[in-house]
Coordinates of C-alpha atoms (C1' of nucleotides) and ligand atoms in Angstrom, one line a residue:
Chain J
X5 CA -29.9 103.6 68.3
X6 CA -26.6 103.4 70.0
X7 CA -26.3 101.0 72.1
X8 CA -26.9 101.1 76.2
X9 CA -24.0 100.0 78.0
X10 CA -26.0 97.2 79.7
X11 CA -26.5 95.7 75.8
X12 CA -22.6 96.4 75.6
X13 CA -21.8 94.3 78.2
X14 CA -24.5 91.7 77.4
X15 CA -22.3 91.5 73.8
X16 CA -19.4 91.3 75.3
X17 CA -20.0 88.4 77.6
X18 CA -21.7 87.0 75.3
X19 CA -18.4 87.4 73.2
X20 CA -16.5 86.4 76.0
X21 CA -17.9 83.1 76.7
X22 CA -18.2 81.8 72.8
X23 CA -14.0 81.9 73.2
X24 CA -14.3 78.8 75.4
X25 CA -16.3 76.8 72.9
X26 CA -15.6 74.9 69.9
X27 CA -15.5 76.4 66.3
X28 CA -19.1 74.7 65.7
X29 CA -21.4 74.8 68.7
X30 CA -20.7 78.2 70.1
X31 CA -23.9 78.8 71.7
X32 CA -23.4 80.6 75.3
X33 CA -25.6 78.8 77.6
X34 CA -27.8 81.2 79.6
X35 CA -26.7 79.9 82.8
X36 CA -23.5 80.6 82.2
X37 CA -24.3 84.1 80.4
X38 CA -26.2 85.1 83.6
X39 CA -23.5 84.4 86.2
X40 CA -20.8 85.7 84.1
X41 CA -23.6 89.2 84.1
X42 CA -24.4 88.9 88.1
X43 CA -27.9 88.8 86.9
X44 CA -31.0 86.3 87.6
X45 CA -31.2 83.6 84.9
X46 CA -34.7 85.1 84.0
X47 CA -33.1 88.9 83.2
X48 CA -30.7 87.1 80.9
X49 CA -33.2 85.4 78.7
X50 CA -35.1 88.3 78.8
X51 CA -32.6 90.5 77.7
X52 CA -31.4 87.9 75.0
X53 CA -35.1 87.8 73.5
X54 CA -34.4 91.5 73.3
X55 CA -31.1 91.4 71.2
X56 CA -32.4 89.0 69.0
X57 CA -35.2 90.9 67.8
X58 CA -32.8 93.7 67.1
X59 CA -30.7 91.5 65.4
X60 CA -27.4 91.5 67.8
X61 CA -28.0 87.7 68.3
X62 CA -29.0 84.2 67.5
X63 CA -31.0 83.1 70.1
X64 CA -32.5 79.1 70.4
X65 CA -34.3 78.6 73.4
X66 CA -33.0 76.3 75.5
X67 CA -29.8 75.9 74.0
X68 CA -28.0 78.9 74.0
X69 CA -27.0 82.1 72.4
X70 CA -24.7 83.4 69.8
X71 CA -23.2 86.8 68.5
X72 CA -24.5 87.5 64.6
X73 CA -22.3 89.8 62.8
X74 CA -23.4 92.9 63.5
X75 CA -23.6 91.9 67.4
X76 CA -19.4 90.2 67.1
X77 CA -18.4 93.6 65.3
X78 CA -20.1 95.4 68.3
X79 CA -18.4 93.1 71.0
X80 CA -15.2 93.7 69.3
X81 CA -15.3 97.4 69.5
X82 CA -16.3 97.5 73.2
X83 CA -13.0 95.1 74.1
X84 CA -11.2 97.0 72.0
X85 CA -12.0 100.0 74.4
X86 CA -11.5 98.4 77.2
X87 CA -8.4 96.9 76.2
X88 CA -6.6 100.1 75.4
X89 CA -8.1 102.1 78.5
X90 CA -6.5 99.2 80.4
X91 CA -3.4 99.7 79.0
X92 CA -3.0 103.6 79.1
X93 CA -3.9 103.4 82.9
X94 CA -0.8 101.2 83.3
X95 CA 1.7 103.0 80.9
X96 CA 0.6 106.6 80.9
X97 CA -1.6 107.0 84.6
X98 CA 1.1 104.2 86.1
X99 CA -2.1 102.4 87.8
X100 CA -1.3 98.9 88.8
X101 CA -2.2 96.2 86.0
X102 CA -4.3 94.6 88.7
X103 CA -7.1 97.8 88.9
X104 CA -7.3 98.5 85.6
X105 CA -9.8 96.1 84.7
X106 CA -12.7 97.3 86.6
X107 CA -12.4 101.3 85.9
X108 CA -12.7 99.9 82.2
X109 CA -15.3 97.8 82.8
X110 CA -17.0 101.4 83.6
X111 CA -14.9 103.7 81.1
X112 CA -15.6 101.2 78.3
X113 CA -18.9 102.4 77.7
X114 CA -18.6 106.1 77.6
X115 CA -15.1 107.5 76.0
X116 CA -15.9 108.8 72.2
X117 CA -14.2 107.2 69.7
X118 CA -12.2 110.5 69.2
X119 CA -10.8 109.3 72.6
X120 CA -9.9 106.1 71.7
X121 CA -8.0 107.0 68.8
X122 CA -6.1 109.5 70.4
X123 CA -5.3 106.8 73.4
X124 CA -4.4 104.2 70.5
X125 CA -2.3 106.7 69.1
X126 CA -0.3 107.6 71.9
X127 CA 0.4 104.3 72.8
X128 CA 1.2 103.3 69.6
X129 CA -1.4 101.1 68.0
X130 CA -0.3 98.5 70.3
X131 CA -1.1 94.7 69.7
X132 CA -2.2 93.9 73.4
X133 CA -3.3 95.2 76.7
X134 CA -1.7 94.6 79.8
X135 CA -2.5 91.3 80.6
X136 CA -1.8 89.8 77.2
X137 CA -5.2 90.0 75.6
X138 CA -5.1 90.8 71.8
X139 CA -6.7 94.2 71.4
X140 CA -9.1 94.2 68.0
X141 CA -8.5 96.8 65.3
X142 CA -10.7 99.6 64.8
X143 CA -12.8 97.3 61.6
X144 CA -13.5 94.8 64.6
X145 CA -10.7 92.4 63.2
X146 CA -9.0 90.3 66.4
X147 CA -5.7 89.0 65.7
X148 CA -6.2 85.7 67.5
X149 CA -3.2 83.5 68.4
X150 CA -3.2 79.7 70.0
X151 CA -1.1 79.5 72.8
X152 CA -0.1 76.5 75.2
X153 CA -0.8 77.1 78.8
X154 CA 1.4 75.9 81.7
X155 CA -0.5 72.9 81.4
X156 CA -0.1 72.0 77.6
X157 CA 3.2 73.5 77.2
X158 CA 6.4 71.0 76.6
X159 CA 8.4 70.4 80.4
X160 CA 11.5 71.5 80.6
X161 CA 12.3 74.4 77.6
X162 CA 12.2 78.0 78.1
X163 CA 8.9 79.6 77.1
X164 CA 7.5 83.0 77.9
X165 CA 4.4 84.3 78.8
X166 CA 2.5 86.0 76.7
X167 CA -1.0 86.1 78.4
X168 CA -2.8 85.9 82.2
X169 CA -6.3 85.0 81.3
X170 CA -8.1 86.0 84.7
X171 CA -8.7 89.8 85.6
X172 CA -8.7 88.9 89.1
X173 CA -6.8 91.6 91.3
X174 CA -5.4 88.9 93.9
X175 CA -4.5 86.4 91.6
X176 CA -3.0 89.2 89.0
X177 CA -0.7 90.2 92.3
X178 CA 0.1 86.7 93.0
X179 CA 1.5 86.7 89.1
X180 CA 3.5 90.2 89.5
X181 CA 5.0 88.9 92.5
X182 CA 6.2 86.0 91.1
X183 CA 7.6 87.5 88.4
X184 CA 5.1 85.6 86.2
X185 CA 4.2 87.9 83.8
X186 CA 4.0 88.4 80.4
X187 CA 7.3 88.8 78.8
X188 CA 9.1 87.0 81.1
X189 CA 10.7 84.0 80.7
X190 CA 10.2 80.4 82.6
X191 CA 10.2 77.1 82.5
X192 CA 7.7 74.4 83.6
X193 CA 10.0 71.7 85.8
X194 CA 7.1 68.9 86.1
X195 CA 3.9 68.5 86.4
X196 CA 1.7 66.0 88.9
X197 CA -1.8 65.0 88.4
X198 CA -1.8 63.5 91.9
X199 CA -1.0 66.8 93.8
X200 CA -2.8 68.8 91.0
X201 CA 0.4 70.5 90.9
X202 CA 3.0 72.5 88.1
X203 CA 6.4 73.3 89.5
X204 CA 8.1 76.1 88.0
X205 CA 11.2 77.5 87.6
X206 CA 11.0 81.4 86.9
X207 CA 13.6 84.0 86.8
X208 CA 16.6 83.5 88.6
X209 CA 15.9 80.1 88.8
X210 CA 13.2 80.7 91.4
X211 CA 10.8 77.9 92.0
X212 CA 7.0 77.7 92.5
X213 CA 4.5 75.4 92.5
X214 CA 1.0 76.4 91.8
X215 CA -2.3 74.1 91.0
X216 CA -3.2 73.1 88.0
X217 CA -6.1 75.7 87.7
X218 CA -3.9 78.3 88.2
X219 CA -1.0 76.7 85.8
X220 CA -4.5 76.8 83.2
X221 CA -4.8 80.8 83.6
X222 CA -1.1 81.2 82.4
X223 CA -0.4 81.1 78.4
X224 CA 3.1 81.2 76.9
X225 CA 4.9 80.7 73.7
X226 CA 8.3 79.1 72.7
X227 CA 11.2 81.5 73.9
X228 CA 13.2 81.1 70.7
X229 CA 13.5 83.7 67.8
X230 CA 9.8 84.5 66.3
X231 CA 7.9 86.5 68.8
X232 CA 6.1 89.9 68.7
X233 CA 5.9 92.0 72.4
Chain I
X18 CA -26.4 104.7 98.0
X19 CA -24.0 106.1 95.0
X20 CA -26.1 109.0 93.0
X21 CA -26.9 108.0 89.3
X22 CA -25.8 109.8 86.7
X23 CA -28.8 111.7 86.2
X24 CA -28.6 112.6 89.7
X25 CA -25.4 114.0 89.3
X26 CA -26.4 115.8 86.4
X27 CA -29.4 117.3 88.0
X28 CA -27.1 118.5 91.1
X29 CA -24.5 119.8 88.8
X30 CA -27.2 122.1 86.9
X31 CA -28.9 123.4 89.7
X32 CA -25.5 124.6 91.4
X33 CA -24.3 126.2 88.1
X34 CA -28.3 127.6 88.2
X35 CA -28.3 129.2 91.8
X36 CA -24.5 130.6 90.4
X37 CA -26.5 133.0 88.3
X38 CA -28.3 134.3 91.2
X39 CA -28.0 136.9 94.1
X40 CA -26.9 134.7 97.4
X41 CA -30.0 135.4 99.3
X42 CA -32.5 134.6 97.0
X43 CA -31.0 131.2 95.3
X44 CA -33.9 129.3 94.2
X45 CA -33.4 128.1 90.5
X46 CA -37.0 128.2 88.6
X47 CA -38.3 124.2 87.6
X48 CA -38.1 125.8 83.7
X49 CA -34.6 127.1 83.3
X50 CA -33.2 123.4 85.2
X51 CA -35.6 121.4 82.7
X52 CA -34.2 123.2 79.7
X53 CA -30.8 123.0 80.9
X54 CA -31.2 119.6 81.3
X55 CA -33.0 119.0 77.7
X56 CA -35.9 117.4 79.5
X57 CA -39.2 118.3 79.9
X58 CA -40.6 120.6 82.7
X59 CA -42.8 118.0 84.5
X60 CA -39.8 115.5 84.3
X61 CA -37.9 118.0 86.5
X62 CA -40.3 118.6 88.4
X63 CA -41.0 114.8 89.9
X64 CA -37.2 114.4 89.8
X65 CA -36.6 117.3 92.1
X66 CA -39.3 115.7 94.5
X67 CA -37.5 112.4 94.7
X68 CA -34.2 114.5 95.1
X69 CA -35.6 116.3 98.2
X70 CA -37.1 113.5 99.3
X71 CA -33.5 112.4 99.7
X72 CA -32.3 115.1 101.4
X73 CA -30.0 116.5 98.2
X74 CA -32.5 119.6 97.7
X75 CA -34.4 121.9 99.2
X76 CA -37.6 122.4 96.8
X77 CA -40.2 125.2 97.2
X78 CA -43.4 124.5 94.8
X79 CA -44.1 127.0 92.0
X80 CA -40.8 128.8 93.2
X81 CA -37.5 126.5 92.2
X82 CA -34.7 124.3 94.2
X83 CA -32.0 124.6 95.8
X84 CA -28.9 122.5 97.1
X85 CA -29.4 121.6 100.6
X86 CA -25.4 121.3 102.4
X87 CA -25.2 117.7 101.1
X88 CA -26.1 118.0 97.7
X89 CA -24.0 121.1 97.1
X90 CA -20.9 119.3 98.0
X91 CA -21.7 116.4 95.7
X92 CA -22.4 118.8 93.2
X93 CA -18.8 120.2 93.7
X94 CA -17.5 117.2 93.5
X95 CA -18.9 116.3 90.1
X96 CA -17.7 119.6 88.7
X97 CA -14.3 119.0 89.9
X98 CA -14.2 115.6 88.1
X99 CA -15.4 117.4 85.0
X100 CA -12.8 120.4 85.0
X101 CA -10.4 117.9 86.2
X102 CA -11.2 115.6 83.2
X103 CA -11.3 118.9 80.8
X104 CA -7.7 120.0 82.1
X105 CA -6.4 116.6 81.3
X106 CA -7.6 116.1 78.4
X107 CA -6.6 119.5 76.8
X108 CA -3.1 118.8 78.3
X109 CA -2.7 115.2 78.2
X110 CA -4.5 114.3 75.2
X111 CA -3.9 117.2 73.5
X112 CA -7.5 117.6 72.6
X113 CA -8.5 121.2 71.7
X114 CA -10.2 123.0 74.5
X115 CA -13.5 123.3 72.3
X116 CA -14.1 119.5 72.2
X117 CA -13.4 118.9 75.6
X118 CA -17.0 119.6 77.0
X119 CA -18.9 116.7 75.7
X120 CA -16.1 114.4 76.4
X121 CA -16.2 115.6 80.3
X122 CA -20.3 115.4 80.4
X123 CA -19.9 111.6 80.4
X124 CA -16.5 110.7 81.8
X125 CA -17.3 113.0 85.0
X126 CA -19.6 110.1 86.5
X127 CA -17.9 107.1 85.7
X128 CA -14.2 108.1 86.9
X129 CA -13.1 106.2 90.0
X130 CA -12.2 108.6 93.0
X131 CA -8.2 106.8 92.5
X132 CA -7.7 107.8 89.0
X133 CA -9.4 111.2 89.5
X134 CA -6.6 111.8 92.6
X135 CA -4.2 110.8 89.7
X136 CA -5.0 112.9 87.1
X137 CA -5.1 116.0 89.8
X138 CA -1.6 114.9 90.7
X139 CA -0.3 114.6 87.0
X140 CA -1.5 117.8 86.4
X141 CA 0.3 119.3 89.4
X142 CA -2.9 120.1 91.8
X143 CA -4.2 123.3 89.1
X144 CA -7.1 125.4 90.1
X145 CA -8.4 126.2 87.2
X146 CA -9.6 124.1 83.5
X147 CA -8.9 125.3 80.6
X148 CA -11.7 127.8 80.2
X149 CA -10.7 129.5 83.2
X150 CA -13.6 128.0 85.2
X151 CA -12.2 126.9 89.1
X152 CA -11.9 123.3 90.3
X153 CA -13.5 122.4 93.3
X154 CA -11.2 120.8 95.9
X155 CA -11.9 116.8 96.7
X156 CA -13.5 118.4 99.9
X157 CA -15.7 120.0 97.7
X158 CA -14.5 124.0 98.7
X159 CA -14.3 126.3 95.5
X160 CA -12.0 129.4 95.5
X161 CA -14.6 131.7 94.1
X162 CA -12.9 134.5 92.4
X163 CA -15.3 137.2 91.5
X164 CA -13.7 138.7 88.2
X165 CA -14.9 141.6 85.8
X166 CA -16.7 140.7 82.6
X167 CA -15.7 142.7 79.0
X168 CA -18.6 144.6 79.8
X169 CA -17.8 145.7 83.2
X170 CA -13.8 146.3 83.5
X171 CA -12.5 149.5 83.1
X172 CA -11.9 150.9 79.5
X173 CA -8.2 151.7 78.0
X174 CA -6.5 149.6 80.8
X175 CA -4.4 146.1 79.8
X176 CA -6.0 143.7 81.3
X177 CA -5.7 140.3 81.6
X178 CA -8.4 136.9 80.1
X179 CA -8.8 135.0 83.0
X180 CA -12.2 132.9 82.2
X181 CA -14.7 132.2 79.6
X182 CA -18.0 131.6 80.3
X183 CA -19.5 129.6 78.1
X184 CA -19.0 125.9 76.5
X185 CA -19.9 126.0 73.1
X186 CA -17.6 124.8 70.7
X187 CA -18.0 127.5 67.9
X188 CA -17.6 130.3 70.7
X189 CA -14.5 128.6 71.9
X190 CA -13.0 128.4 68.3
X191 CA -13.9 132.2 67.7
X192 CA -12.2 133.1 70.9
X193 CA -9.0 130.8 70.1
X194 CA -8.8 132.6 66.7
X195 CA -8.9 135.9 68.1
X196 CA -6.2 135.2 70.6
X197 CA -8.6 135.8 73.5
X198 CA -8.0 132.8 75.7
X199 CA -7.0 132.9 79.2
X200 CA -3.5 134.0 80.3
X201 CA -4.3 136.6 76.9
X202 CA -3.7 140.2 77.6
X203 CA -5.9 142.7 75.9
X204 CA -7.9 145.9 76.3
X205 CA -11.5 147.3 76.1
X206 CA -11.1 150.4 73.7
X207 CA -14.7 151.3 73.4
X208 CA -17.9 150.4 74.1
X209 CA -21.6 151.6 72.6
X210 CA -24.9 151.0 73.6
X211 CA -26.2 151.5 70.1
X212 CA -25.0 149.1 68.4
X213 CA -24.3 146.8 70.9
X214 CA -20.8 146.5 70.4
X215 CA -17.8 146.3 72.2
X216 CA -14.3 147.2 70.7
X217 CA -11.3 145.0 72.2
X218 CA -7.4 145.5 71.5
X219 CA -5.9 142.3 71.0
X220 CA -2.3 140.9 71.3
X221 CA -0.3 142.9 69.2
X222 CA -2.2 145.6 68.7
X223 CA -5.0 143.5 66.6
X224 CA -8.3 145.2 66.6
X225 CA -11.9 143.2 67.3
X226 CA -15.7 143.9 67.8
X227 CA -17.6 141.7 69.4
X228 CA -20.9 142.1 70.4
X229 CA -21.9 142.8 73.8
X230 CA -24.0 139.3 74.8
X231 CA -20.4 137.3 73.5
X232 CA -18.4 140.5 75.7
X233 CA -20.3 139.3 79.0
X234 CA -18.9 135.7 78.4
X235 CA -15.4 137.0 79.0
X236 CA -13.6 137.6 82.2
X237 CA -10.9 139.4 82.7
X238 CA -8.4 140.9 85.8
X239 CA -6.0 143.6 86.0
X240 CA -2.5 142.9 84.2
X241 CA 0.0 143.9 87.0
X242 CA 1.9 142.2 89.7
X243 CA -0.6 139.9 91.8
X244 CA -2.1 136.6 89.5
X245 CA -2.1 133.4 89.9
X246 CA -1.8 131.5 86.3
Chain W
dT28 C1' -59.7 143.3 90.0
dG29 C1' -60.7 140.2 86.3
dA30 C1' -59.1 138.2 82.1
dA31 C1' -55.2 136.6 79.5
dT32 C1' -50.7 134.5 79.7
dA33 C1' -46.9 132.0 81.5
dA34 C1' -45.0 128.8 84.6
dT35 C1' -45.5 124.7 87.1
dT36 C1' -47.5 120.5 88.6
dT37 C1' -50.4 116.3 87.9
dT38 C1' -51.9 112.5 85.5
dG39 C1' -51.5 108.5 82.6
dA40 C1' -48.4 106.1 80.1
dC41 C1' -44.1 104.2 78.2
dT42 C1' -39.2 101.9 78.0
dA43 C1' -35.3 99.6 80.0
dT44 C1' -33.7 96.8 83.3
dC45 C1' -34.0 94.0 87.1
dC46 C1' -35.7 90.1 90.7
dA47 C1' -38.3 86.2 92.9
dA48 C1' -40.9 82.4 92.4
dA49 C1' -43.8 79.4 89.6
dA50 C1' -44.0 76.6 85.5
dT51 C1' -41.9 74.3 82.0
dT52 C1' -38.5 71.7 79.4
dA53 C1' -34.3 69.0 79.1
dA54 C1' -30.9 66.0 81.1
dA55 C1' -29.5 62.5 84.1
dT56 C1' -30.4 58.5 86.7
dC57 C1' -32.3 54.3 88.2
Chain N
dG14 C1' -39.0 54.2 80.3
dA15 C1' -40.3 56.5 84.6
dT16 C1' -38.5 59.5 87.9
dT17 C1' -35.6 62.8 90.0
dT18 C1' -32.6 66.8 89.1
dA19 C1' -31.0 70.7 86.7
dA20 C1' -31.5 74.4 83.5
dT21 C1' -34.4 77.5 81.4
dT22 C1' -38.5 80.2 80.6
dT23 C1' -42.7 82.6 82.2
dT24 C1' -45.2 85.4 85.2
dG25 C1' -46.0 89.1 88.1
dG26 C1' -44.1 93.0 90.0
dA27 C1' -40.6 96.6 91.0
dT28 C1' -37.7 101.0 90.1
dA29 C1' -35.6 104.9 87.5
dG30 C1' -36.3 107.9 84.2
dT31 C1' -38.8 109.9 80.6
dC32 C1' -42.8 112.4 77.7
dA33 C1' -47.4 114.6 76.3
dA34 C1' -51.2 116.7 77.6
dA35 C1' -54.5 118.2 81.1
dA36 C1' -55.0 120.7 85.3
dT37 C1' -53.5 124.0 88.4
dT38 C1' -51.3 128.1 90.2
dA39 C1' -48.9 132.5 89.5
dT40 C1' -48.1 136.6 87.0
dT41 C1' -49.1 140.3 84.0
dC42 C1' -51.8 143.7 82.2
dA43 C1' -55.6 146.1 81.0
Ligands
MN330 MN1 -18.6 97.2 81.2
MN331 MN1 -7.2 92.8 80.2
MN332 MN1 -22.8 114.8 82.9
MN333 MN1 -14.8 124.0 81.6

DNA sequence: TGAATAATTTTGACTATCCAAAATTAAATC
DNA sequence: GATTTAATTTTGGATAGTCAAAATTATTCA
């Protein structure tokens, strides 16, 4: 009855990809489930006729799919894995926060929860993993916070970033590099629609510029008093 | 190309099979690898055809298998992933060396060569896990150590635990209890036939009889000058 | 050496997961 | 509103791994 880790990562897509939507209409479109899977359309509907029969899901055809309760608790359990095995390769194995991701993406599915209270002990029941991303409690609750991104956030104040939301290694390198992540503290100069373009000004007064889908991949918070690591 | 899991299972089992047996004759019977495997007999035995087929094993109908070059060193390299993985886990995690087993049986096939080369490094390059048991090198050569069992060393001489052959969690515990775990010096005081007993003198002085089956799980070596922890 | 027993292999069938390509439905466009 | 396009589902088929039970081969033992 435990689940495979195929159906794991079915969930957690699935979990994944409601994030984007609104409140409301969080159905995952199937499209979109299969790419984010690297599986043909077909095995995705398939497979999401399977996990509604046992209950993981709220399937309507054509539309979409959504977690039930049963199937979010699940979903919440596998990120919580993954993000703590992320973050004790970088803290306690001193792996790079940019090839963390896929050994979880493998490890996620088969340490015992015995493990993974012993990892979440030693780290110290932290709030989130490496790259920002809230890591859910052991009930399945998320703790989960709004943030601007370097395209919403106000131009010209100090803000820091608190989140990188791509696991891409080149792109989480470019970020490291640039002294861009989270915890550090930068400003966004101006912004151009014209040139797709934010300018930055990091530490040291070091400027960038990146494009406007990259500037979308970089959240941050006001760098004033309130703040939690 | 990468072996499955099950693969690697079946591997792993028939090299600790053939360990059992004389070095000529190394064929490990279809029955004993099905039940060490939990599956049933004609399961292992279409398995074992696929695995020849791929060049892994070297199959004799109605007499057993046996590793062909290729399939022994993948075999070795599996094992040392799961001794490595024990090791770390008794030392890193501080998990007890009885509940260390399972834990390996999973994580031994979906551990990326890097953070294998990791943990061996944390650990200091040891050659042995914590039930005494040798760790293959990543070129898949194993120091094989030939040692004296409970049952074969000689009697009223200190000598020293240097492996324990068997991974049972309740055997373990017993043999923690009694203060009979590797690096442990104690000596055989008696044996009998009869009752099927052996009589062991423990640290300080502490007396215990075991039974002779439990007596062949323990290996010991002479206490003087040359060891290697 | 012939029958009884034990070990092994074969057969037929099942589940989980996947793909390619055809068929269908929905959405977009004219 | 009819037609083209895009998304989705269905169909047919494949692979890995498994079991139960029947058939076969080997071994034991009288
Ligand atoms: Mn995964
Ligand atoms: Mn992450
Ligand atoms: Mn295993
Ligand atoms: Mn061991």
């Amino acid at each position: 009855m435990l689940p495979s880790s195929t159906v794991e990562n079915y969930l957690k897509a699935i979990y994944l990809g409601e994030g984007h939507l609104a409140d409301d209409q969080r159905l995952v479109p199937m499209g979109q489930l299969a790419s984010a899977l690297g599986v043909a359309p077909g095995t995705a509907t398939t497979m999401v006729k399977a996990l509604a029969e046992s209950g993981l899901v709220e399937y309507e055809p054509y539309n979409g799919v959504r977690l039930s309760a049963a199937g979010e608790k699940l979903a919440a359990l596998v990120l919580r894995r993954h993000r703590l095995i992320e973050l004790f390769l970088v803290r306690v194995m001193g792996l790079g926060w940019d090839e963390v991701h896929d050994e979880a993406e493998q490890l996620e599915h088969h340490v015992s929860d015995r493990l993974i209270e012993r990892i979440d002990e030693m780290l110290g029941r932290p709030e989130v993993d490496p790259h920002g991303d809230p890591i859910p409690k052991a009930d399945g609750h998320v703790a989960r916070h709004e943030f601007d991104t370097l395209l919403t956030c106000p131009l010209g104040e100090r803000v820091t970033v608190t989140r990188v939301t791509d696991q891409e290694a080149p792109f989480l390198r470019f970020i490291e590099q640039h002294n861009l992540m989270p915890g550090e503290s930068i400003e966004v100069e101006a912004r151009d629609e014209v040139s797709d373009s934010v300018r930055l000004k990091g530490r040291s007064d070091q400027r960038i510029t990146i494009g406007m889908r990259a500037a979308s991949k970089v959240r941050v918070s006001a760098s004033d008093a309130s703040s939690r690591g």
